[in-house]
Amino acid sequence: MQTALADFIRDTPEGREADAILRKCVHCGFCTATCPTYLLLGDENDGPRGRIYLMKQALEGQEITDRTRLHLDRCLTCRACETTCPSGVQYGRLLDIGRKLVEEKTARPAWERVRRRALAAVLPRRSVFALLLTLGRLARPFLPESLAEKVPASAPAARARPAPRHPRKMLALAGCVQPALSPDINAAAARVLDRVGISLIEVKGAGCCGALRFHIGYQEEGLADMRALVDRWWPMIERGGVEAIVMTASGCGAAVKEYAHLLSHDPAYAAKAEKISAMTRDVSEVIDAEHARIEPVPGTRGGRVAFHPPCTLQHGQDIKGVTERVLARAGFELTPVPDSHLCCGSAGTYSILQPELSARLKRNKLSALASGAPEEILTANIGCLAHLQSGTGLPVRHWIAALEERLS
Ligand code: SF4
Ligand code: SF4
C-alpha cells in the first residue's frame, strides 16, 4: 500500500512503525473473513481492512471524525485478523497508534469520558475492585438483569497454596480482577507446579499488567502500570532466583510479552522489559514442557469439556493447541467447537463499552461451545470466564483448576 504520512507524525517512532505496517498491507481482504465485527455488521469499516484504511487516512492528516472513532471502538482488539493475514500486517500495533491519534483528535461525549475514566480508575486497583464486587453482590437482587448478570454471584474459595520448597522457582502475577473473581486460579496453578518440582511465587505489591488502561485510551497510564510492575519484579529477576514468569490470565500474558516492544523507547526500562517479555510463559506452555511428570490419578475420569481459547492466547500470543494437548493427555474428552477462532465478546472492557455487540458474540460463542454437549466449559482468561459464565448454566472455569482436580 502506498502511504504519505502527515508531517506531524512521519518522523516519529510511531509514524515510522505505522508506515512500515501500512506498506505491508496489500488490501487482499483475507482478514475480513475472520473478523467477528465484520461478520456481525457486514460493514467494510467494521472489518480490519476498512479500519486499516481509516487509520491510514488519519495518519495522512485527513479529517478524523466521530465515525472514525466509532469503527475503531467497535474493534475487539482480538487480533484474529493478524493471525489470518498472509502479509504479516501487525494490525494490533497499528491499532495502538491509530487509537492514540484518534483519541487525541476527537472529543468523546462527557458521559463516555466519565465511564471510561471510572473503569480505568477502578479495574486495575485490586482492593477497590474487590470492594465494589462485594457491594455489587449484596445489591445483586435489586439490580436490573443487564447489570446483575455482570456481577458473578460467588466464586470458589481459594484453597491452600504450597509453601515454596523447590530450588526451581517461577514468578506468577496475581493480576487485578482475577483474585476477587476467581481467587483459586493461581493457587491451583501453584499446586500443580508444586507436584512437578516448581515453586510458584507472587511478589507482594505487584499490580496490574497495564493492559487495561493502555487499551481503554489511557496509554501513558498503562505504560506507568507496566513500569511499576517491572520495578516490582526486577530485584527478584536480577538476583537470578526465578527461571520464568508464569501467566494464568492469557490477557496479562499477551500484554507482558509485549513489554519489550512497548517500552523499547524508554532507555531506563527497555533492557529490563526485553528480559521480562522473554521470560514470560503462559501456564499451558510450562505444563506442556513438564508433561512427563504430570500423572492423573488412575481410575478417575477427565470428563467431557469444551475449551474456549481466548483471543489473547491464540492470536495475541499465537499459542494454538497447547492447552488442548495438555487436557487430552490428562484424559479429558474435548468436544468439537465450531469457529473457535472467533472472540467471545469479553475483550477487556468491551462487554461494558459495547454491550450489544458483546452480547451477540457471547450468545454465538456459547452456542458453539455447547454444540458438542460438554459437561463444562474451560478457558484460560478470567475476563472470558466471567463473561461466558454470565450467559450459561454450564459451569465455566479455568482449565488449570480442572487439571488440578484430575491430579489430586
Ligand atoms: S489480510 Fe493482511 S494484507 Fe490482506 S487486507 Fe487484511 S491486513 Fe491487509
Ligand atoms: S482485531 Fe478482531 S475485531 Fe478488530 S479488526 Fe481484527 S479481527 Fe476485527
PDB file of C-alpha atoms and ligand atoms in Angstrom, residues 31-32 34-38 46-49 51-52 71-72 74-82 84 91-92 95 99 311 315 342-343 350, ligand 2:
ATOM      1  CA  CYS A  31      -8.683 -10.855   7.173  1.00  0.00           C
ATOM      2  CA  THR A  32     -12.306  -9.750   6.823  1.00  0.00           C
ATOM      3  CA  THR A  34     -12.185 -13.951  10.339  1.00  0.00           C
ATOM      4  CA  CYS A  35     -13.202 -10.591  11.843  1.00  0.00           C
ATOM      5  CA  PRO A  36     -16.049 -11.011  14.359  1.00  0.00           C
ATOM      6  CA  THR A  37     -17.378  -7.465  13.977  1.00  0.00           C
ATOM      7  CA  TYR A  38     -17.373  -7.652  10.177  1.00  0.00           C
ATOM      8  CA  ASP A  46     -16.117  -2.659  10.851  1.00  0.00           C
ATOM      9  CA  GLY A  47     -13.549  -5.073   9.470  1.00  0.00           C
ATOM     10  CA  PRO A  48      -9.751  -4.921   9.613  1.00  0.00           C
ATOM     11  CA  ARG A  49      -9.188  -3.772   6.024  1.00  0.00           C
ATOM     12  CA  ARG A  51     -10.142   0.080   9.822  1.00  0.00           C
ATOM     13  CA  ILE A  52      -6.638  -0.012   8.376  1.00  0.00           C
ATOM     14  CA  HIS A  71     -15.389   1.992  13.970  1.00  0.00           C
ATOM     15  CA  LEU A  72     -12.155   1.750  15.974  1.00  0.00           C
ATOM     16  CA  ARG A  74     -16.073  -1.442  17.807  1.00  0.00           C
ATOM     17  CA  CYS A  75     -12.840  -3.352  17.183  1.00  0.00           C
ATOM     18  CA  LEU A  76     -12.373  -6.042  19.835  1.00  0.00           C
ATOM     19  CA  THR A  77      -8.553  -5.980  19.536  1.00  0.00           C
ATOM     20  CA  CYS A  78      -8.937  -9.747  19.221  1.00  0.00           C
ATOM     21  CA  ARG A  79      -6.228  -9.861  16.516  1.00  0.00           C
ATOM     22  CA  ALA A  80      -7.869 -12.714  14.611  1.00  0.00           C
ATOM     23  CA  CYS A  81      -7.119 -10.626  11.526  1.00  0.00           C
ATOM     24  CA  GLU A  82      -3.437 -10.667  12.397  1.00  0.00           C
ATOM     25  CA  THR A  84      -5.061 -14.692   9.262  1.00  0.00           C
ATOM     26  CA  TYR A  91      -2.782  -4.880  12.991  1.00  0.00           C
ATOM     27  CA  GLY A  92      -2.678  -4.735  16.811  1.00  0.00           C
ATOM     28  CA  LEU A  95      -4.376  -0.036  16.186  1.00  0.00           C
ATOM     29  CA  ARG A  99      -6.387   4.763  18.573  1.00  0.00           C
ATOM     30  CA  CYS A 311      -8.034 -14.405  21.642  1.00  0.00           C
ATOM     31  CA  HIS A 315      -3.988 -14.638  18.422  1.00  0.00           C
ATOM     32  CA  LEU A 342     -13.803 -16.134  16.999  1.00  0.00           C
ATOM     33  CA  CYS A 343     -13.898 -13.845  20.048  1.00  0.00           C
ATOM     34  CA  TYR A 350     -15.590  -4.329  25.550  1.00  0.00           C
TER      35      TYR A 350
HETATM   36  S1  SF4 B   2      -8.790  -7.136  15.966  1.00  0.00           S
HETATM   37 FE1  SF4 B   2     -10.562  -8.504  15.784  1.00  0.00          FE
HETATM   38  S2  SF4 B   2     -12.363  -7.134  15.720  1.00  0.00           S
HETATM   39 FE2  SF4 B   2     -10.525  -5.870  15.337  1.00  0.00          FE
HETATM   40  S3  SF4 B   2     -10.347  -5.797  13.106  1.00  0.00           S
HETATM   41 FE3  SF4 B   2      -9.045  -7.513  13.781  1.00  0.00          FE
HETATM   42  S4  SF4 B   2     -10.391  -9.321  13.679  1.00  0.00           S
HETATM   43 FE4  SF4 B   2     -11.721  -7.493  13.582  1.00  0.00          FE
END
